[in-house]
Amino acid sequence: MSKFFSSKYKNLTPYTPGEQPKEREYIKLNTNESPFPPSPLAIKMANQESEKVYLYSDPNSTVLTNTVAEYYGVKPEQVIMTNGSDEVLNFAFMAYCDNQNKAVFADITYGFYKVFAEINNVPYKEIPLKDDFSLDIDAFIKEDGTLFIANPNAPTGICLSLLEIEKIVSSNTQRIVVIDEAYIDFGGQSAVKLVDKYDNLLVTQTFSKSRSMAGARLGFGIANAKLIFDLVNIKYSLNPYNVNRMTSGAGIGAIKDDKYFKDNINKIIQNREYTVCELEKLGFTVIDSKANFVFVKSDKISGKDLYLKLKEMGILVRHFEKPRIKDFNRITIGDKNQMVSLINQIKNIIGE
Ligand SMILES: *Cc1c(COP(=O)(O)O)cnc(C)c1O
């Protein structure tokens, strides 16, 4: 750190992204990317836009916004498109948290929430998940402040029902509830249905996982038009051209090619079921997942050792060396061949 670094940021602990190693070809099951390429239509439309990169992108992302709004059955004024959903989440921390409104999130959840709270200098409170890693709904309901809930949660994969989400949102309409639906397409019920009913609800989603566009950086928020107005205000104060032309084109193509999207989701869900079944046969504890990953542990090997041995064998999974979850690994669901290799290597490791 230089001596010039602002004292505002001296104590920051930045987010730790999953490993993206270059030294060897791994089967990458550590960052919840899709194993499938993006839709051919997404690639085609991105390429068309690439010829126009000498011009700024449309700051309103008009065509993309309209396409997303139509797909989700809301008005364009209810949608903001962002550079990954991380950006809309950060906008929400900026817009809805301050010394009077602390950020509230689970102790085991998406690691970026704490980082956003810290960089925006807002107080935050972590609510412990219950022993079975389910969300403590009553504890959330009792808290003042702005609630951030990943649904399904990461890294557990546990998903609340729409009724449970509504219970939280409706319990106090004087505070904002942000539902981060990065993994909702893999089997959960989206809270987008509730945005016309509750003006304190913001739902965020991403193209990074279910739409195979992690490297393009595209996410969005859906809410009541007044909330979107707030977020757009922040966006125009930071980075009006936050969604670049290629990404915008790719996003439109990805939404239009709905069959490709749904086929891939179905494949991931099938591969998840296969993986869960095989791991349970090997004696693993597998948390019930509605995401494109599973959170698992074995009595036969520590979480850390399994992670290290798999890495030696060319398979990367995600291990978090944190008190409540260090026995576990989070394993992304890839294509069928990848999951068969994973199961075979785990059999070798635990000697079955
Ligand atoms: C991956 C992820 C995001 C955001 O990803 P982007 O690539 O920025 O869209 C947000 N929340 C959770 C829980 C995630 O796992």
CSV table of C-alpha atoms and ligand atoms in Angstrom, one decimal:
chain,number,residue,atom,x,y,z
A,1,MET,CA,0.0,0.0,0.0
A,2,SER,CA,1.4,3.4,-0.8
A,3,LYS,CA,1.5,6.2,1.8
A,4,PHE,CA,-1.0,8.1,-0.4
A,5,PHE,CA,-3.8,5.6,-0.2
A,6,SER,CA,-6.9,7.2,1.4
A,7,SER,CA,-7.5,6.4,5.0
A,8,LYS,CA,-11.1,5.7,3.9
A,9,TYR,CA,-9.9,2.5,2.2
A,10,LYS,CA,-7.0,1.4,4.4
A,11,ASN,CA,-8.9,-1.4,6.1
A,12,LEU,CA,-10.7,-2.8,3.0
A,13,THR,CA,-10.6,-6.5,2.5
A,14,PRO,CA,-11.4,-7.0,-1.2
A,15,TYR,CA,-13.5,-9.8,-2.5
A,16,THR,CA,-11.5,-13.0,-3.3
A,17,PRO,CA,-12.5,-14.3,-6.7
A,18,GLY,CA,-12.3,-18.1,-7.4
A,19,GLU,CA,-9.0,-19.2,-8.9
A,20,GLN,CA,-8.6,-18.8,-12.6
A,21,PRO,CA,-5.4,-20.7,-13.1
A,22,LYS,CA,-3.4,-20.5,-16.3
A,23,GLU,CA,-0.6,-23.1,-15.7
A,24,ARG,CA,-2.7,-26.1,-16.6
A,25,GLU,CA,-6.0,-27.2,-18.0
A,26,TYR,CA,-8.4,-27.9,-15.1
A,27,ILE,CA,-11.9,-29.2,-15.1
A,28,LYS,CA,-13.2,-25.9,-13.6
A,29,LEU,CA,-16.0,-26.5,-11.1
A,30,ASN,CA,-15.1,-23.6,-8.8
A,31,THR,CA,-16.7,-20.4,-10.0
A,32,ASN,CA,-20.2,-21.5,-11.1
A,33,GLU,CA,-19.7,-20.6,-14.7
A,34,SER,CA,-21.8,-22.5,-17.3
A,35,PRO,CA,-20.0,-25.4,-19.0
A,36,PHE,CA,-21.9,-24.4,-22.2
A,37,PRO,CA,-21.0,-21.7,-24.7
A,38,PRO,CA,-23.4,-18.8,-25.1
A,39,SER,CA,-26.2,-19.0,-27.6
A,40,PRO,CA,-25.0,-18.7,-31.2
A,41,LEU,CA,-27.5,-15.8,-31.6
A,42,ALA,CA,-25.8,-14.0,-28.7
A,43,ILE,CA,-22.4,-14.4,-30.4
A,44,LYS,CA,-23.8,-13.2,-33.7
A,45,MET,CA,-25.4,-10.1,-32.2
A,46,ALA,CA,-22.2,-9.3,-30.2
A,47,ASN,CA,-20.1,-9.6,-33.3
A,48,GLN,CA,-22.5,-7.2,-35.2
A,49,GLU,CA,-22.2,-4.7,-32.4
A,50,SER,CA,-18.4,-5.0,-32.4
A,51,GLU,CA,-18.3,-3.1,-35.7
A,52,LYS,CA,-19.7,-0.1,-34.0
A,53,VAL,CA,-17.4,0.2,-31.0
A,54,TYR,CA,-16.1,3.5,-32.2
A,55,LEU,CA,-19.4,4.9,-31.0
A,56,TYR,CA,-20.4,5.0,-27.3
A,57,SER,CA,-23.0,2.4,-26.2
A,58,ASP,CA,-26.6,3.5,-25.6
A,59,PRO,CA,-26.6,4.7,-22.0
A,60,ASN,CA,-30.1,3.6,-21.5
A,61,SER,CA,-29.5,0.2,-23.2
A,62,THR,CA,-32.9,0.8,-24.7
A,63,VAL,CA,-33.3,-2.3,-26.9
A,64,LEU,CA,-31.8,-4.6,-24.2
A,65,THR,CA,-33.9,-3.1,-21.5
A,66,ASN,CA,-37.1,-3.5,-23.5
A,67,THR,CA,-36.2,-7.1,-24.4
A,68,VAL,CA,-35.6,-8.0,-20.8
A,69,ALA,CA,-38.7,-6.1,-19.6
A,70,GLU,CA,-40.9,-7.9,-22.1
A,71,TYR,CA,-39.4,-11.3,-21.2
A,72,TYR,CA,-40.1,-10.8,-17.5
A,73,GLY,CA,-43.5,-9.2,-18.0
A,74,VAL,CA,-42.6,-5.8,-16.5
A,75,LYS,CA,-42.4,-2.2,-17.9
A,76,PRO,CA,-39.0,-0.9,-19.2
A,77,GLU,CA,-39.0,1.7,-16.4
A,78,GLN,CA,-38.9,-1.2,-13.9
A,79,VAL,CA,-35.5,-2.5,-15.3
A,80,ILE,CA,-31.9,-1.4,-14.9
A,81,MET,CA,-29.2,-3.1,-16.9
A,82,THR,CA,-25.8,-3.2,-15.3
A,83,ASN,CA,-22.2,-4.4,-15.6
A,84,GLY,CA,-22.8,-7.8,-14.0
A,85,SER,CA,-25.3,-8.0,-11.2
A,86,ASP,CA,-22.4,-7.1,-8.8
A,87,GLU,CA,-22.9,-3.5,-10.2
A,88,VAL,CA,-26.6,-3.3,-9.4
A,89,LEU,CA,-25.9,-4.8,-6.0
A,90,ASN,CA,-23.3,-2.1,-5.3
A,91,PHE,CA,-25.8,0.6,-6.6
A,92,ALA,CA,-28.3,-0.8,-4.0
A,93,PHE,CA,-25.7,-0.4,-1.2
A,94,MET,CA,-25.0,3.1,-2.3
A,95,ALA,CA,-28.7,4.0,-2.7
A,96,TYR,CA,-30.3,2.3,0.3
A,97,CYS,CA,-27.7,2.0,3.0
A,98,ASP,CA,-26.2,4.6,5.3
A,99,ASN,CA,-25.7,5.3,9.0
A,100,GLN,CA,-29.5,5.1,9.6
A,101,ASN,CA,-30.0,2.1,7.4
A,102,LYS,CA,-27.5,-0.6,8.0
A,103,ALA,CA,-27.0,-3.5,5.6
A,104,VAL,CA,-28.2,-6.9,6.9
A,105,PHE,CA,-27.2,-10.2,5.4
A,106,ALA,CA,-26.5,-13.8,6.5
A,107,ASP,CA,-23.2,-14.8,8.0
A,108,ILE,CA,-22.8,-17.4,5.3
A,109,THR,CA,-23.7,-15.9,1.9
A,110,TYR,CA,-22.2,-14.1,-1.1
A,111,GLY,CA,-18.9,-12.6,0.0
A,112,PHE,CA,-19.3,-9.4,-1.9
A,113,TYR,CA,-22.0,-8.0,0.4
A,114,LYS,CA,-19.5,-7.4,3.1
A,115,VAL,CA,-17.1,-5.8,0.6
A,116,PHE,CA,-19.8,-3.5,-0.7
A,117,ALA,CA,-20.7,-2.5,2.8
A,118,GLU,CA,-17.1,-1.7,3.6
A,119,ILE,CA,-16.3,0.3,0.4
A,120,ASN,CA,-19.4,2.4,0.9
A,121,ASN,CA,-18.6,2.8,4.5
A,122,VAL,CA,-22.0,1.6,5.8
A,123,PRO,CA,-22.6,-0.4,8.9
A,124,TYR,CA,-23.7,-4.0,8.5
A,125,LYS,CA,-24.9,-6.9,10.5
A,126,GLU,CA,-24.5,-10.6,9.8
A,127,ILE,CA,-27.4,-12.8,10.8
A,128,PRO,CA,-26.3,-16.4,11.5
A,129,LEU,CA,-27.9,-19.1,9.3
A,130,LYS,CA,-29.5,-21.8,11.4
A,131,ASP,CA,-27.5,-25.0,12.1
A,132,ASP,CA,-29.0,-26.6,9.0
A,133,PHE,CA,-27.8,-23.6,7.0
A,134,SER,CA,-31.3,-22.4,6.3
A,135,LEU,CA,-32.0,-18.7,6.6
A,136,ASP,CA,-33.3,-17.5,9.9
A,137,ILE,CA,-36.4,-15.8,8.5
A,138,ASP,CA,-37.7,-14.5,11.9
A,139,ALA,CA,-34.4,-12.9,12.7
A,140,PHE,CA,-34.4,-11.1,9.4
A,141,ILE,CA,-37.9,-9.9,9.9
A,142,LYS,CA,-36.9,-8.4,13.2
A,143,GLU,CA,-34.0,-6.4,11.8
A,144,ASP,CA,-34.2,-2.8,10.8
A,145,GLY,CA,-32.1,-1.8,7.8
A,146,THR,CA,-31.7,-2.9,4.2
A,147,LEU,CA,-31.9,-6.7,3.8
A,148,PHE,CA,-29.7,-8.5,1.2
A,149,ILE,CA,-30.7,-12.1,0.6
A,150,ALA,CA,-29.2,-14.4,-2.0
A,151,ASN,CA,-31.9,-16.8,-3.1
A,152,PRO,CA,-30.8,-19.5,-3.7
A,153,ASN,CA,-28.1,-18.7,-1.2
A,154,ALA,CA,-24.5,-19.2,-2.1
A,155,PRO,CA,-22.5,-21.3,-1.3
A,156,THR,CA,-25.2,-23.5,0.2
A,157,GLY,CA,-27.7,-23.7,-2.8
A,158,ILE,CA,-30.7,-23.5,-0.4
A,159,CYS,CA,-33.7,-21.7,-1.8
A,160,LEU,CA,-36.6,-20.0,0.0
A,161,SER,CA,-40.1,-20.3,-1.4
A,162,LEU,CA,-41.9,-17.3,-2.9
A,163,LEU,CA,-44.2,-17.4,0.1
A,164,GLU,CA,-41.2,-17.1,2.5
A,165,ILE,CA,-39.7,-14.3,0.5
A,166,GLU,CA,-43.1,-12.5,0.5
A,167,LYS,CA,-43.3,-13.0,4.3
A,168,ILE,CA,-40.0,-11.1,4.7
A,169,VAL,CA,-40.8,-8.4,2.2
A,170,SER,CA,-44.3,-7.7,3.5
A,171,SER,CA,-43.3,-7.8,7.2
A,172,ASN,CA,-42.0,-4.3,7.1
A,173,THR,CA,-42.6,-2.2,3.9
A,174,GLN,CA,-40.6,0.7,5.3
A,175,ARG,CA,-37.4,-1.0,4.5
A,176,ILE,CA,-35.8,-2.2,1.2
A,177,VAL,CA,-35.3,-5.9,0.6
A,178,VAL,CA,-32.9,-6.9,-2.1
A,179,ILE,CA,-33.3,-10.5,-3.4
A,180,ASP,CA,-30.2,-11.6,-5.3
A,181,GLU,CA,-31.4,-14.2,-7.8
A,182,ALA,CA,-28.1,-15.0,-9.4
A,183,TYR,CA,-29.1,-18.7,-9.4
A,184,ILE,CA,-32.8,-18.5,-9.6
A,185,ASP,CA,-33.1,-20.1,-13.1
A,186,PHE,CA,-31.9,-23.5,-11.8
A,187,GLY,CA,-35.1,-24.4,-10.1
A,188,GLY,CA,-36.3,-21.6,-7.7
A,189,GLN,CA,-39.3,-19.4,-7.8
A,190,SER,CA,-38.5,-15.8,-8.8
A,191,ALA,CA,-39.7,-12.8,-6.7
A,192,VAL,CA,-40.0,-10.7,-9.9
A,193,LYS,CA,-43.7,-11.6,-9.6
A,194,LEU,CA,-43.9,-9.5,-6.5
A,195,VAL,CA,-42.4,-6.2,-7.7
A,196,ASP,CA,-45.7,-4.6,-8.6
A,197,LYS,CA,-47.2,-5.6,-5.3
A,198,TYR,CA,-44.3,-4.3,-3.1
A,199,ASP,CA,-42.5,-1.0,-3.7
A,200,ASN,CA,-39.7,-2.0,-1.2
A,201,LEU,CA,-38.5,-5.0,-3.2
A,202,LEU,CA,-35.5,-5.1,-5.6
A,203,VAL,CA,-34.8,-8.3,-7.5
A,204,THR,CA,-31.4,-8.7,-9.1
A,205,GLN,CA,-30.4,-11.3,-11.7
A,206,THR,CA,-27.4,-12.0,-13.9
A,207,PHE,CA,-26.5,-13.4,-17.3
A,208,SER,CA,-23.3,-14.9,-15.8
A,209,LYS,CA,-24.5,-18.3,-14.8
A,210,SER,CA,-27.6,-19.6,-16.5
A,211,ARG,CA,-27.0,-17.6,-19.7
A,212,SER,CA,-23.3,-18.5,-20.1
A,213,MET,CA,-22.1,-14.9,-20.2
A,214,ALA,CA,-19.9,-14.6,-17.1
A,215,GLY,CA,-17.1,-12.9,-19.2
A,216,ALA,CA,-19.5,-10.4,-20.8
A,217,ARG,CA,-20.5,-8.8,-17.5
A,218,LEU,CA,-24.3,-8.4,-17.7
A,219,GLY,CA,-26.8,-8.2,-14.9
A,220,PHE,CA,-30.0,-6.3,-14.1
A,221,GLY,CA,-32.4,-5.2,-11.4
A,222,ILE,CA,-36.2,-5.3,-11.5
A,223,ALA,CA,-38.3,-3.3,-9.1
A,224,ASN,CA,-40.9,-0.6,-8.8
A,225,ALA,CA,-40.2,2.2,-11.3
A,226,LYS,CA,-39.3,4.6,-8.4
A,227,LEU,CA,-36.6,2.3,-7.1
A,228,ILE,CA,-35.2,1.9,-10.6
A,229,PHE,CA,-35.2,5.7,-10.9
A,230,ASP,CA,-32.9,5.9,-7.8
A,231,LEU,CA,-30.5,3.3,-9.2
A,232,VAL,CA,-30.4,4.9,-12.6
A,233,ASN,CA,-29.5,8.2,-10.9
A,234,ILE,CA,-26.5,6.5,-9.2
A,235,LYS,CA,-25.6,4.8,-12.5
A,236,TYR,CA,-25.5,8.2,-14.4
A,237,SER,CA,-23.3,9.6,-11.6
A,238,LEU,CA,-20.7,6.8,-11.9
A,239,ASN,CA,-20.7,5.2,-15.4
A,240,PRO,CA,-23.5,6.0,-17.9
A,241,TYR,CA,-21.9,3.6,-20.4
A,242,ASN,CA,-21.8,0.7,-18.0
A,243,VAL,CA,-23.0,-2.0,-20.5
A,244,ASN,CA,-20.8,-2.1,-23.6
A,245,ARG,CA,-22.1,-2.7,-27.1
A,246,MET,CA,-21.0,-6.3,-27.5
A,247,THR,CA,-22.4,-7.3,-24.2
A,248,SER,CA,-25.7,-5.5,-24.9
A,249,GLY,CA,-26.0,-7.3,-28.3
A,250,ALA,CA,-25.1,-10.7,-26.7
A,251,GLY,CA,-27.7,-10.1,-24.0
A,252,ILE,CA,-30.5,-9.5,-26.6
A,253,GLY,CA,-29.5,-12.6,-28.5
A,254,ALA,CA,-29.4,-14.7,-25.3
A,255,ILE,CA,-32.9,-13.6,-24.3
A,256,LYS,CA,-34.3,-14.2,-27.8
A,257,ASP,CA,-32.9,-17.7,-28.0
A,258,ASP,CA,-35.1,-19.1,-25.2
A,259,LYS,CA,-35.0,-22.7,-26.3
A,260,TYR,CA,-31.2,-22.8,-26.1
A,261,PHE,CA,-31.4,-21.3,-22.6
A,262,LYS,CA,-34.0,-23.7,-21.3
A,263,ASP,CA,-32.3,-26.8,-22.8
A,264,ASN,CA,-29.1,-25.8,-21.0
A,265,ILE,CA,-30.9,-25.3,-17.7
A,266,ASN,CA,-32.5,-28.7,-18.1
A,267,LYS,CA,-29.1,-30.3,-18.7
A,268,ILE,CA,-27.6,-28.6,-15.6
A,269,ILE,CA,-30.5,-29.8,-13.5
A,270,GLN,CA,-30.1,-33.4,-14.7
A,271,ASN,CA,-26.4,-33.3,-14.1
A,272,ARG,CA,-27.0,-31.9,-10.6
A,273,GLU,CA,-29.4,-34.8,-9.9
A,274,TYR,CA,-26.8,-37.3,-11.2
A,275,THR,CA,-24.0,-35.7,-9.0
A,276,VAL,CA,-26.1,-35.6,-5.9
A,277,CYS,CA,-27.1,-39.2,-6.3
A,278,GLU,CA,-23.6,-40.4,-6.9
A,279,LEU,CA,-22.2,-38.4,-4.0
A,280,GLU,CA,-24.8,-39.6,-1.6
A,281,LYS,CA,-24.0,-43.2,-2.6
A,282,LEU,CA,-20.4,-42.4,-1.5
A,283,GLY,CA,-21.7,-41.3,1.9
A,284,PHE,CA,-21.4,-37.5,1.3
A,285,THR,CA,-23.7,-35.1,3.0
A,286,VAL,CA,-25.2,-33.0,0.2
A,287,ILE,CA,-27.2,-29.8,1.0
A,288,ASP,CA,-30.4,-29.6,-1.0
A,289,SER,CA,-29.5,-27.3,-3.9
A,290,LYS,CA,-31.6,-25.3,-6.4
A,291,ALA,CA,-28.5,-23.8,-7.9
A,292,ASN,CA,-25.8,-24.8,-10.5
A,293,PHE,CA,-23.6,-26.0,-7.7
A,294,VAL,CA,-23.8,-28.4,-4.7
A,295,PHE,CA,-22.4,-27.9,-1.2
A,296,VAL,CA,-21.0,-31.2,0.1
A,297,LYS,CA,-18.9,-32.8,2.8
A,298,SER,CA,-17.7,-36.3,3.7
A,299,ASP,CA,-16.8,-37.9,7.0
A,300,LYS,CA,-14.0,-39.7,5.2
A,301,ILE,CA,-11.9,-36.7,4.2
A,302,SER,CA,-11.6,-33.1,5.3
A,303,GLY,CA,-12.9,-30.4,3.0
A,304,LYS,CA,-9.5,-28.9,2.6
A,305,ASP,CA,-7.9,-32.3,1.7
A,306,LEU,CA,-10.6,-33.2,-0.8
A,307,TYR,CA,-10.1,-29.8,-2.4
A,308,LEU,CA,-6.3,-30.2,-2.6
A,309,LYS,CA,-6.4,-33.8,-3.9
A,310,LEU,CA,-8.9,-32.9,-6.6
A,311,LYS,CA,-6.7,-30.0,-7.6
A,312,GLU,CA,-3.7,-32.4,-8.0
A,313,MET,CA,-5.9,-34.5,-10.2
A,314,GLY,CA,-6.9,-31.5,-12.4
A,315,ILE,CA,-10.3,-30.7,-10.9
A,316,LEU,CA,-10.9,-27.4,-9.3
A,317,VAL,CA,-13.7,-27.0,-6.7
A,318,ARG,CA,-14.2,-24.1,-4.2
A,319,HIS,CA,-13.2,-24.5,-0.6
A,320,PHE,CA,-13.8,-21.7,1.9
A,321,GLU,CA,-11.5,-21.9,5.0
A,322,LYS,CA,-14.1,-20.4,7.2
A,323,PRO,CA,-15.3,-21.7,10.7
A,324,ARG,CA,-18.8,-23.0,9.9
A,325,ILE,CA,-18.2,-24.3,6.4
A,326,LYS,CA,-14.6,-25.5,6.3
A,327,ASP,CA,-15.7,-29.2,6.2
A,328,PHE,CA,-17.5,-28.4,2.9
A,329,ASN,CA,-16.7,-27.9,-0.7
A,330,ARG,CA,-18.8,-26.1,-3.3
A,331,ILE,CA,-18.8,-27.9,-6.6
A,332,THR,CA,-20.1,-26.3,-9.7
A,333,ILE,CA,-22.3,-28.5,-11.9
A,334,GLY,CA,-20.6,-28.9,-15.3
A,335,ASP,CA,-21.4,-31.0,-18.3
A,336,LYS,CA,-22.0,-34.8,-17.9
A,337,ASN,CA,-18.4,-35.8,-18.7
A,338,GLN,CA,-17.0,-33.4,-16.2
A,339,MET,CA,-19.3,-34.7,-13.5
A,340,VAL,CA,-18.4,-38.3,-14.3
A,341,SER,CA,-14.7,-37.5,-14.1
A,342,LEU,CA,-15.4,-35.8,-10.7
A,343,ILE,CA,-17.1,-38.8,-9.3
A,344,ASN,CA,-14.4,-41.1,-10.6
A,345,GLN,CA,-11.7,-39.1,-9.0
A,346,ILE,CA,-13.5,-38.8,-5.7
A,347,LYS,CA,-13.9,-42.6,-5.7
A,348,ASN,CA,-10.1,-42.9,-6.2
A,349,ILE,CA,-9.4,-40.4,-3.4
A,350,ILE,CA,-11.6,-41.9,-0.8
A,351,GLY,CA,-10.7,-45.4,-1.9
A,352,GLU,CA,-13.9,-46.9,-3.2
B,1,LIG,C1,-22.2,-14.8,-9.3
B,1,LIG,C2,-23.0,-14.0,-8.3
B,1,LIG,C3,-23.4,-12.7,-8.4
B,1,LIG,C4,-23.0,-11.8,-9.5
B,1,LIG,O1,-22.3,-12.1,-10.5
B,1,LIG,P1,-22.1,-11.2,-11.8
B,1,LIG,O2,-21.2,-11.9,-12.6
B,1,LIG,O3,-21.5,-9.9,-11.2
B,1,LIG,O4,-23.4,-10.9,-12.4
B,1,LIG,C5,-24.2,-12.1,-7.5
B,1,LIG,N1,-24.6,-12.8,-6.4
B,1,LIG,C6,-24.3,-14.1,-6.2
B,1,LIG,C7,-24.8,-14.8,-5.0
B,1,LIG,C8,-23.4,-14.7,-7.1
B,1,LIG,O5,-23.1,-16.0,-6.9
